[in-house]
Amino acid sequence: MSRGEEQVGGHGGSMVVEGSRLLKACLDPELEFYKRLENESLADYAPKFHGTVTKEGKEFLVLENLTEGMEDPVVMDIKMGTTTFVEDADDLDTKRMDLLQKMIKVDPNAPSESQRETGISKREYMLFREGISSTTSLGFRIEGIKHIHADDTSKTEIDFKKVKSPDQVLEALKIFVSFRPQVAAEFKKLLAELEQILRGSKLFVSHRATGSSILFLYDVKSA
């Protein structure tokens, strides 16, 4: 498995890497957004969009693989917003045993007795995830941080599902930049620029970006 195939933030299985391009399972709202993004200055802060492709009967977005060419990448996925799901989404209240197992993996004591018998819905699982993280209190949460070492023989992968308090979030951010501390100032500058772009973006202000993420990445070996 190449470095580009490693995923952070729970997207494994919905993405496939082919060299310099990343194939992501296609959702109609996301496809429409990428099409409209092409004419926006906001496009400079997103992976390049190369249309769609169909493989084995499934449609994928073709995006730029941002880790291509990096020798020693560190990646952090931050999920934005005080809520991470759309209320009118399909099958939001269907009981599922697989989601119950995911909840138990995070916190064995979280499910009630009735939930253990019936399973839990996507709504229940998403509310659970939001409640144990900083989503509700801070308006974002750290999904994960991954450092794939240059020799490809070892990697650092940290799960931040229960990072909730401001102090815990700060410690997590320190871990992310610890491999090359000077990137902190670079990211601060980029975030300030992004804020100004978003404030002036008609596309952004006319959409509700539920469940969106900001992906931070850098190359430890970059000069």
PDB file of N, CA, C and O in Angstrom, residues 138-198:
ATOM      1  N   LEU A 138     -16.914  23.532  20.746  1.00  0.00           N
ATOM      2  CA  LEU A 138     -15.957  24.392  20.053  1.00  0.00           C
ATOM      3  C   LEU A 138     -16.283  24.615  18.579  1.00  0.00           C
ATOM      4  O   LEU A 138     -15.684  25.469  17.934  1.00  0.00           O
ATOM      5  N   GLY A 139     -17.213  23.837  18.041  1.00  0.00           N
ATOM      6  CA  GLY A 139     -17.572  24.022  16.637  1.00  0.00           C
ATOM      7  C   GLY A 139     -16.668  23.304  15.660  1.00  0.00           C
ATOM      8  O   GLY A 139     -16.753  23.529  14.451  1.00  0.00           O
ATOM      9  N   PHE A 140     -15.802  22.439  16.150  1.00  0.00           N
ATOM     10  CA  PHE A 140     -14.959  21.594  15.298  1.00  0.00           C
ATOM     11  C   PHE A 140     -14.416  20.456  16.146  1.00  0.00           C
ATOM     12  O   PHE A 140     -14.462  20.521  17.369  1.00  0.00           O
ATOM     13  N   ARG A 141     -13.940  19.429  15.486  1.00  0.00           N
ATOM     14  CA  ARG A 141     -13.266  18.346  16.212  1.00  0.00           C
ATOM     15  C   ARG A 141     -12.135  17.798  15.365  1.00  0.00           C
ATOM     16  O   ARG A 141     -12.177  17.854  14.132  1.00  0.00           O
ATOM     17  N   ILE A 142     -11.128  17.278  16.032  1.00  0.00           N
ATOM     18  CA  ILE A 142     -10.009  16.648  15.340  1.00  0.00           C
ATOM     19  C   ILE A 142     -10.364  15.183  15.105  1.00  0.00           C
ATOM     20  O   ILE A 142     -10.554  14.420  16.047  1.00  0.00           O
ATOM     21  N   GLU A 143     -10.486  14.806  13.852  1.00  0.00           N
ATOM     22  CA  GLU A 143     -10.830  13.436  13.503  1.00  0.00           C
ATOM     23  C   GLU A 143      -9.639  12.502  13.664  1.00  0.00           C
ATOM     24  O   GLU A 143      -9.782  11.357  14.072  1.00  0.00           O
ATOM     25  N   GLY A 144      -8.455  12.983  13.315  1.00  0.00           N
ATOM     26  CA  GLY A 144      -7.278  12.134  13.428  1.00  0.00           C
ATOM     27  C   GLY A 144      -6.040  12.821  12.912  1.00  0.00           C
ATOM     28  O   GLY A 144      -6.117  13.821  12.194  1.00  0.00           O
ATOM     29  N   ILE A 145      -4.896  12.292  13.318  1.00  0.00           N
ATOM     30  CA  ILE A 145      -3.597  12.767  12.851  1.00  0.00           C
ATOM     31  C   ILE A 145      -2.795  11.533  12.445  1.00  0.00           C
ATOM     32  O   ILE A 145      -2.789  10.530  13.155  1.00  0.00           O
ATOM     33  N   LYS A 146      -2.147  11.629  11.311  1.00  0.00           N
ATOM     34  CA  LYS A 146      -1.341  10.491  10.859  1.00  0.00           C
ATOM     35  C   LYS A 146      -0.004  10.991  10.334  1.00  0.00           C
ATOM     36  O   LYS A 146       0.057  11.931   9.549  1.00  0.00           O
ATOM     37  N   HIS A 147       1.062  10.357  10.788  1.00  0.00           N
ATOM     38  CA  HIS A 147       2.409  10.631  10.277  1.00  0.00           C
ATOM     39  C   HIS A 147       2.925   9.348   9.661  1.00  0.00           C
ATOM     40  O   HIS A 147       3.133   8.347  10.354  1.00  0.00           O
ATOM     41  N   ILE A 148       3.125   9.367   8.359  1.00  0.00           N
ATOM     42  CA  ILE A 148       3.629   8.195   7.647  1.00  0.00           C
ATOM     43  C   ILE A 148       5.111   8.411   7.406  1.00  0.00           C
ATOM     44  O   ILE A 148       5.502   9.243   6.599  1.00  0.00           O
ATOM     45  N   HIS A 149       5.948   7.691   8.121  1.00  0.00           N
ATOM     46  CA  HIS A 149       7.381   7.938   8.107  1.00  0.00           C
ATOM     47  C   HIS A 149       7.991   7.671   6.729  1.00  0.00           C
ATOM     48  O   HIS A 149       7.483   6.882   5.937  1.00  0.00           O
ATOM     49  N   ALA A 150       9.096   8.334   6.469  1.00  0.00           N
ATOM     50  CA  ALA A 150       9.708   8.335   5.138  1.00  0.00           C
ATOM     51  C   ALA A 150      10.091   6.938   4.659  1.00  0.00           C
ATOM     52  O   ALA A 150      10.068   6.663   3.463  1.00  0.00           O
ATOM     53  N   ASP A 151      10.437   6.034   5.584  1.00  0.00           N
ATOM     54  CA  ASP A 151      10.881   4.703   5.152  1.00  0.00           C
ATOM     55  C   ASP A 151       9.715   3.758   4.872  1.00  0.00           C
ATOM     56  O   ASP A 151       9.919   2.619   4.439  1.00  0.00           O
ATOM     57  N   ASP A 152       8.470   4.243   5.122  1.00  0.00           N
ATOM     58  CA  ASP A 152       7.267   3.448   4.858  1.00  0.00           C
ATOM     59  C   ASP A 152       7.171   2.197   5.723  1.00  0.00           C
ATOM     60  O   ASP A 152       6.313   1.348   5.501  1.00  0.00           O
ATOM     61  N   THR A 153       8.062   2.024   6.701  1.00  0.00           N
ATOM     62  CA  THR A 153       8.031   0.816   7.526  1.00  0.00           C
ATOM     63  C   THR A 153       7.279   1.026   8.826  1.00  0.00           C
ATOM     64  O   THR A 153       6.974   0.063   9.517  1.00  0.00           O
ATOM     65  N   SER A 154       7.011   2.269   9.170  1.00  0.00           N
ATOM     66  CA  SER A 154       6.285   2.543  10.408  1.00  0.00           C
ATOM     67  C   SER A 154       5.489   3.818  10.246  1.00  0.00           C
ATOM     68  O   SER A 154       5.771   4.648   9.399  1.00  0.00           O
ATOM     69  N   LYS A 155       4.443   3.962  11.069  1.00  0.00           N
ATOM     70  CA  LYS A 155       3.639   5.171  10.988  1.00  0.00           C
ATOM     71  C   LYS A 155       3.072   5.498  12.358  1.00  0.00           C
ATOM     72  O   LYS A 155       2.901   4.632  13.214  1.00  0.00           O
ATOM     73  N   THR A 156       2.820   6.779  12.548  1.00  0.00           N
ATOM     74  CA  THR A 156       2.186   7.259  13.765  1.00  0.00           C
ATOM     75  C   THR A 156       0.754   7.606  13.430  1.00  0.00           C
ATOM     76  O   THR A 156       0.495   8.434  12.557  1.00  0.00           O
ATOM     77  N   GLU A 157      -0.201   6.966  14.078  1.00  0.00           N
ATOM     78  CA  GLU A 157      -1.613   7.245  13.832  1.00  0.00           C
ATOM     79  C   GLU A 157      -2.304   7.389  15.180  1.00  0.00           C
ATOM     80  O   GLU A 157      -2.210   6.506  16.036  1.00  0.00           O
ATOM     81  N   ILE A 158      -2.980   8.511  15.388  1.00  0.00           N
ATOM     82  CA  ILE A 158      -3.576   8.817  16.676  1.00  0.00           C
ATOM     83  C   ILE A 158      -5.063   9.053  16.495  1.00  0.00           C
ATOM     84  O   ILE A 158      -5.490   9.747  15.573  1.00  0.00           O
ATOM     85  N   ASP A 159      -5.870   8.460  17.356  1.00  0.00           N
ATOM     86  CA  ASP A 159      -7.317   8.618  17.295  1.00  0.00           C
ATOM     87  C   ASP A 159      -7.731   9.659  18.333  1.00  0.00           C
ATOM     88  O   ASP A 159      -7.425   9.518  19.517  1.00  0.00           O
ATOM     89  N   PHE A 160      -8.440  10.679  17.888  1.00  0.00           N
ATOM     90  CA  PHE A 160      -8.816  11.770  18.779  1.00  0.00           C
ATOM     91  C   PHE A 160     -10.328  11.844  19.006  1.00  0.00           C
ATOM     92  O   PHE A 160     -10.875  12.922  19.226  1.00  0.00           O
ATOM     93  N   LYS A 161     -11.009  10.718  18.965  1.00  0.00           N
ATOM     94  CA  LYS A 161     -12.468  10.724  19.090  1.00  0.00           C
ATOM     95  C   LYS A 161     -12.945  11.361  20.396  1.00  0.00           C
ATOM     96  O   LYS A 161     -14.038  11.920  20.460  1.00  0.00           O
ATOM     97  N   LYS A 162     -12.135  11.252  21.480  1.00  0.00           N
ATOM     98  CA  LYS A 162     -12.575  11.774  22.772  1.00  0.00           C
ATOM     99  C   LYS A 162     -11.852  13.059  23.170  1.00  0.00           C
ATOM    100  O   LYS A 162     -11.916  13.480  24.325  1.00  0.00           O
ATOM    101  N   VAL A 163     -11.192  13.688  22.224  1.00  0.00           N
ATOM    102  CA  VAL A 163     -10.567  14.987  22.493  1.00  0.00           C
ATOM    103  C   VAL A 163     -11.678  16.033  22.541  1.00  0.00           C
ATOM    104  O   VAL A 163     -12.331  16.294  21.534  1.00  0.00           O
ATOM    105  N   LYS A 164     -11.896  16.631  23.715  1.00  0.00           N
ATOM    106  CA  LYS A 164     -13.079  17.477  23.903  1.00  0.00           C
ATOM    107  C   LYS A 164     -12.764  18.862  24.468  1.00  0.00           C
ATOM    108  O   LYS A 164     -13.247  19.871  23.959  1.00  0.00           O
ATOM    109  N   SER A 165     -11.964  18.937  25.520  1.00  0.00           N
ATOM    110  CA  SER A 165     -11.716  20.215  26.183  1.00  0.00           C
ATOM    111  C   SER A 165     -10.723  21.061  25.382  1.00  0.00           C
ATOM    112  O   SER A 165      -9.943  20.529  24.587  1.00  0.00           O
ATOM    113  N   PRO A 166     -10.739  22.385  25.570  1.00  0.00           N
ATOM    114  CA  PRO A 166      -9.762  23.233  24.885  1.00  0.00           C
ATOM    115  C   PRO A 166      -8.319  22.808  25.141  1.00  0.00           C
ATOM    116  O   PRO A 166      -7.493  22.859  24.225  1.00  0.00           O
ATOM    117  N   ASP A 167      -8.015  22.406  26.373  1.00  0.00           N
ATOM    118  CA  ASP A 167      -6.648  21.968  26.685  1.00  0.00           C
ATOM    119  C   ASP A 167      -6.281  20.711  25.913  1.00  0.00           C
ATOM    120  O   ASP A 167      -5.147  20.583  25.419  1.00  0.00           O
ATOM    121  N   GLN A 168      -7.216  19.770  25.789  1.00  0.00           N
ATOM    122  CA  GLN A 168      -6.952  18.539  25.034  1.00  0.00           C
ATOM    123  C   GLN A 168      -6.745  18.846  23.555  1.00  0.00           C
ATOM    124  O   GLN A 168      -5.869  18.265  22.905  1.00  0.00           O
ATOM    125  N   VAL A 169      -7.561  19.754  23.017  1.00  0.00           N
ATOM    126  CA  VAL A 169      -7.427  20.142  21.616  1.00  0.00           C
ATOM    127  C   VAL A 169      -6.071  20.798  21.374  1.00  0.00           C
ATOM    128  O   VAL A 169      -5.380  20.498  20.388  1.00  0.00           O
ATOM    129  N   LEU A 170      -5.666  21.674  22.291  1.00  0.00           N
ATOM    130  CA  LEU A 170      -4.370  22.350  22.149  1.00  0.00           C
ATOM    131  C   LEU A 170      -3.229  21.340  22.162  1.00  0.00           C
ATOM    132  O   LEU A 170      -2.291  21.449  21.352  1.00  0.00           O
ATOM    133  N   GLU A 171      -3.290  20.356  23.041  1.00  0.00           N
ATOM    134  CA  GLU A 171      -2.244  19.333  23.095  1.00  0.00           C
ATOM    135  C   GLU A 171      -2.197  18.532  21.796  1.00  0.00           C
ATOM    136  O   GLU A 171      -1.122  18.178  21.308  1.00  0.00           O
ATOM    137  N   ALA A 172      -3.370  18.252  21.235  1.00  0.00           N
ATOM    138  CA  ALA A 172      -3.424  17.516  19.969  1.00  0.00           C
ATOM    139  C   ALA A 172      -2.794  18.330  18.840  1.00  0.00           C
ATOM    140  O   ALA A 172      -2.051  17.794  18.005  1.00  0.00           O
ATOM    141  N   LEU A 173      -3.077  19.620  18.811  1.00  0.00           N
ATOM    142  CA  LEU A 173      -2.498  20.481  17.777  1.00  0.00           C
ATOM    143  C   LEU A 173      -0.975  20.567  17.922  1.00  0.00           C
ATOM    144  O   LEU A 173      -0.250  20.621  16.929  1.00  0.00           O
ATOM    145  N   LYS A 174      -0.510  20.548  19.160  1.00  0.00           N
ATOM    146  CA  LYS A 174       0.937  20.556  19.397  1.00  0.00           C
ATOM    147  C   LYS A 174       1.582  19.289  18.846  1.00  0.00           C
ATOM    148  O   LYS A 174       2.690  19.324  18.300  1.00  0.00           O
ATOM    149  N   ILE A 175       0.886  18.164  18.990  1.00  0.00           N
ATOM    150  CA  ILE A 175       1.399  16.904  18.444  1.00  0.00           C
ATOM    151  C   ILE A 175       1.503  16.999  16.918  1.00  0.00           C
ATOM    152  O   ILE A 175       2.501  16.590  16.315  1.00  0.00           O
ATOM    153  N   PHE A 176       0.485  17.579  16.302  1.00  0.00           N
ATOM    154  CA  PHE A 176       0.471  17.680  14.843  1.00  0.00           C
ATOM    155  C   PHE A 176       1.672  18.463  14.314  1.00  0.00           C
ATOM    156  O   PHE A 176       2.305  18.057  13.332  1.00  0.00           O
ATOM    157  N   VAL A 177       1.992  19.586  14.934  1.00  0.00           N
ATOM    158  CA  VAL A 177       3.083  20.427  14.415  1.00  0.00           C
ATOM    159  C   VAL A 177       4.444  20.032  14.969  1.00  0.00           C
ATOM    160  O   VAL A 177       5.466  20.594  14.560  1.00  0.00           O
ATOM    161  N   SER A 178       4.489  19.052  15.867  1.00  0.00           N
ATOM    162  CA  SER A 178       5.740  18.734  16.579  1.00  0.00           C
ATOM    163  C   SER A 178       6.847  18.237  15.664  1.00  0.00           C
ATOM    164  O   SER A 178       8.030  18.375  15.981  1.00  0.00           O
ATOM    165  N   PHE A 179       6.500  17.671  14.507  1.00  0.00           N
ATOM    166  CA  PHE A 179       7.508  17.130  13.606  1.00  0.00           C
ATOM    167  C   PHE A 179       8.244  18.229  12.839  1.00  0.00           C
ATOM    168  O   PHE A 179       9.343  18.024  12.352  1.00  0.00           O
ATOM    169  N   ARG A 180       7.607  19.409  12.721  1.00  0.00           N
ATOM    170  CA  ARG A 180       8.229  20.577  12.084  1.00  0.00           C
ATOM    171  C   ARG A 180       7.522  21.822  12.619  1.00  0.00           C
ATOM    172  O   ARG A 180       6.625  22.371  11.975  1.00  0.00           O
ATOM    173  N   PRO A 181       7.899  22.279  13.827  1.00  0.00           N
ATOM    174  CA  PRO A 181       7.148  23.320  14.547  1.00  0.00           C
ATOM    175  C   PRO A 181       6.911  24.612  13.776  1.00  0.00           C
ATOM    176  O   PRO A 181       5.914  25.308  14.020  1.00  0.00           O
ATOM    177  N   GLN A 182       7.795  24.957  12.833  1.00  0.00           N
ATOM    178  CA  GLN A 182       7.636  26.226  12.123  1.00  0.00           C
ATOM    179  C   GLN A 182       6.387  26.264  11.244  1.00  0.00           C
ATOM    180  O   GLN A 182       5.962  27.348  10.810  1.00  0.00           O
ATOM    181  N   VAL A 183       5.770  25.095  10.988  1.00  0.00           N
ATOM    182  CA  VAL A 183       4.573  25.098  10.138  1.00  0.00           C
ATOM    183  C   VAL A 183       3.392  25.744  10.852  1.00  0.00           C
ATOM    184  O   VAL A 183       2.420  26.147  10.201  1.00  0.00           O
ATOM    185  N   ALA A 184       3.434  25.862  12.184  1.00  0.00           N
ATOM    186  CA  ALA A 184       2.315  26.452  12.923  1.00  0.00           C
ATOM    187  C   ALA A 184       2.021  27.861  12.427  1.00  0.00           C
ATOM    188  O   ALA A 184       0.862  28.230  12.191  1.00  0.00           O
ATOM    189  N   ALA A 185       3.074  28.666  12.260  1.00  0.00           N
ATOM    190  CA  ALA A 185       2.898  30.043  11.785  1.00  0.00           C
ATOM    191  C   ALA A 185       2.382  30.055  10.344  1.00  0.00           C
ATOM    192  O   ALA A 185       1.571  30.920   9.977  1.00  0.00           O
ATOM    193  N   GLU A 186       2.828  29.094   9.538  1.00  0.00           N
ATOM    194  CA  GLU A 186       2.382  29.023   8.151  1.00  0.00           C
ATOM    195  C   GLU A 186       0.889  28.702   8.074  1.00  0.00           C
ATOM    196  O   GLU A 186       0.144  29.296   7.281  1.00  0.00           O
ATOM    197  N   PHE A 187       0.449  27.756   8.910  1.00  0.00           N
ATOM    198  CA  PHE A 187      -0.968  27.397   8.928  1.00  0.00           C
ATOM    199  C   PHE A 187      -1.827  28.551   9.449  1.00  0.00           C
ATOM    200  O   PHE A 187      -2.935  28.783   8.963  1.00  0.00           O
ATOM    201  N   LYS A 188      -1.327  29.277  10.438  1.00  0.00           N
ATOM    202  CA  LYS A 188      -2.070  30.419  10.969  1.00  0.00           C
ATOM    203  C   LYS A 188      -2.306  31.455   9.864  1.00  0.00           C
ATOM    204  O   LYS A 188      -3.411  32.002   9.727  1.00  0.00           O
ATOM    205  N   LYS A 189      -1.284  31.709   9.060  1.00  0.00           N
ATOM    206  CA  LYS A 189      -1.403  32.655   7.957  1.00  0.00           C
ATOM    207  C   LYS A 189      -2.403  32.157   6.916  1.00  0.00           C
ATOM    208  O   LYS A 189      -3.262  32.918   6.426  1.00  0.00           O
ATOM    209  N   LEU A 190      -2.318  30.872   6.567  1.00  0.00           N
ATOM    210  CA  LEU A 190      -3.221  30.307   5.578  1.00  0.00           C
ATOM    211  C   LEU A 190      -4.673  30.342   6.045  1.00  0.00           C
ATOM    212  O   LEU A 190      -5.591  30.615   5.262  1.00  0.00           O
ATOM    213  N   LEU A 191      -4.894  30.082   7.347  1.00  0.00           N
ATOM    214  CA  LEU A 191      -6.255  30.116   7.875  1.00  0.00           C
ATOM    215  C   LEU A 191      -6.836  31.523   7.834  1.00  0.00           C
ATOM    216  O   LEU A 191      -8.028  31.710   7.559  1.00  0.00           O
ATOM    217  N   ALA A 192      -6.007  32.521   8.107  1.00  0.00           N
ATOM    218  CA  ALA A 192      -6.461  33.913   8.026  1.00  0.00           C
ATOM    219  C   ALA A 192      -6.840  34.267   6.595  1.00  0.00           C
ATOM    220  O   ALA A 192      -7.859  34.935   6.349  1.00  0.00           O
ATOM    221  N   GLU A 193      -6.033  33.796   5.635  1.00  0.00           N
ATOM    222  CA  GLU A 193      -6.333  34.036   4.224  1.00  0.00           C
ATOM    223  C   GLU A 193      -7.632  33.329   3.824  1.00  0.00           C
ATOM    224  O   GLU A 193      -8.477  33.903   3.122  1.00  0.00           O
ATOM    225  N   LEU A 194      -7.776  32.088   4.284  1.00  0.00           N
ATOM    226  CA  LEU A 194      -8.972  31.314   3.958  1.00  0.00           C
ATOM    227  C   LEU A 194     -10.228  31.977   4.521  1.00  0.00           C
ATOM    228  O   LEU A 194     -11.273  32.006   3.860  1.00  0.00           O
ATOM    229  N   GLU A 195     -10.129  32.512   5.718  1.00  0.00           N
ATOM    230  CA  GLU A 195     -11.283  33.191   6.318  1.00  0.00           C
ATOM    231  C   GLU A 195     -11.753  34.349   5.447  1.00  0.00           C
ATOM    232  O   GLU A 195     -12.957  34.529   5.210  1.00  0.00           O
ATOM    233  N   GLN A 196     -10.817  35.129   4.943  1.00  0.00           N
ATOM    234  CA  GLN A 196     -11.173  36.266   4.100  1.00  0.00           C
ATOM    235  C   GLN A 196     -11.790  35.794   2.780  1.00  0.00           C
ATOM    236  O   GLN A 196     -12.763  36.399   2.285  1.00  0.00           O
ATOM    237  N   ILE A 197     -11.255  34.724   2.227  1.00  0.00           N
ATOM    238  CA  ILE A 197     -11.800  34.174   0.982  1.00  0.00           C
ATOM    239  C   ILE A 197     -13.233  33.693   1.212  1.00  0.00           C
ATOM    240  O   ILE A 197     -14.138  33.958   0.404  1.00  0.00           O
ATOM    241  N   LEU A 198     -13.470  33.000   2.311  1.00  0.00           N
ATOM    242  CA  LEU A 198     -14.800  32.472   2.605  1.00  0.00           C
ATOM    243  C   LEU A 198     -15.811  33.594   2.819  1.00  0.00           C
ATOM    244  O   LEU A 198     -16.965  33.505   2.395  1.00  0.00           O
TER     245      LEU A 198
END
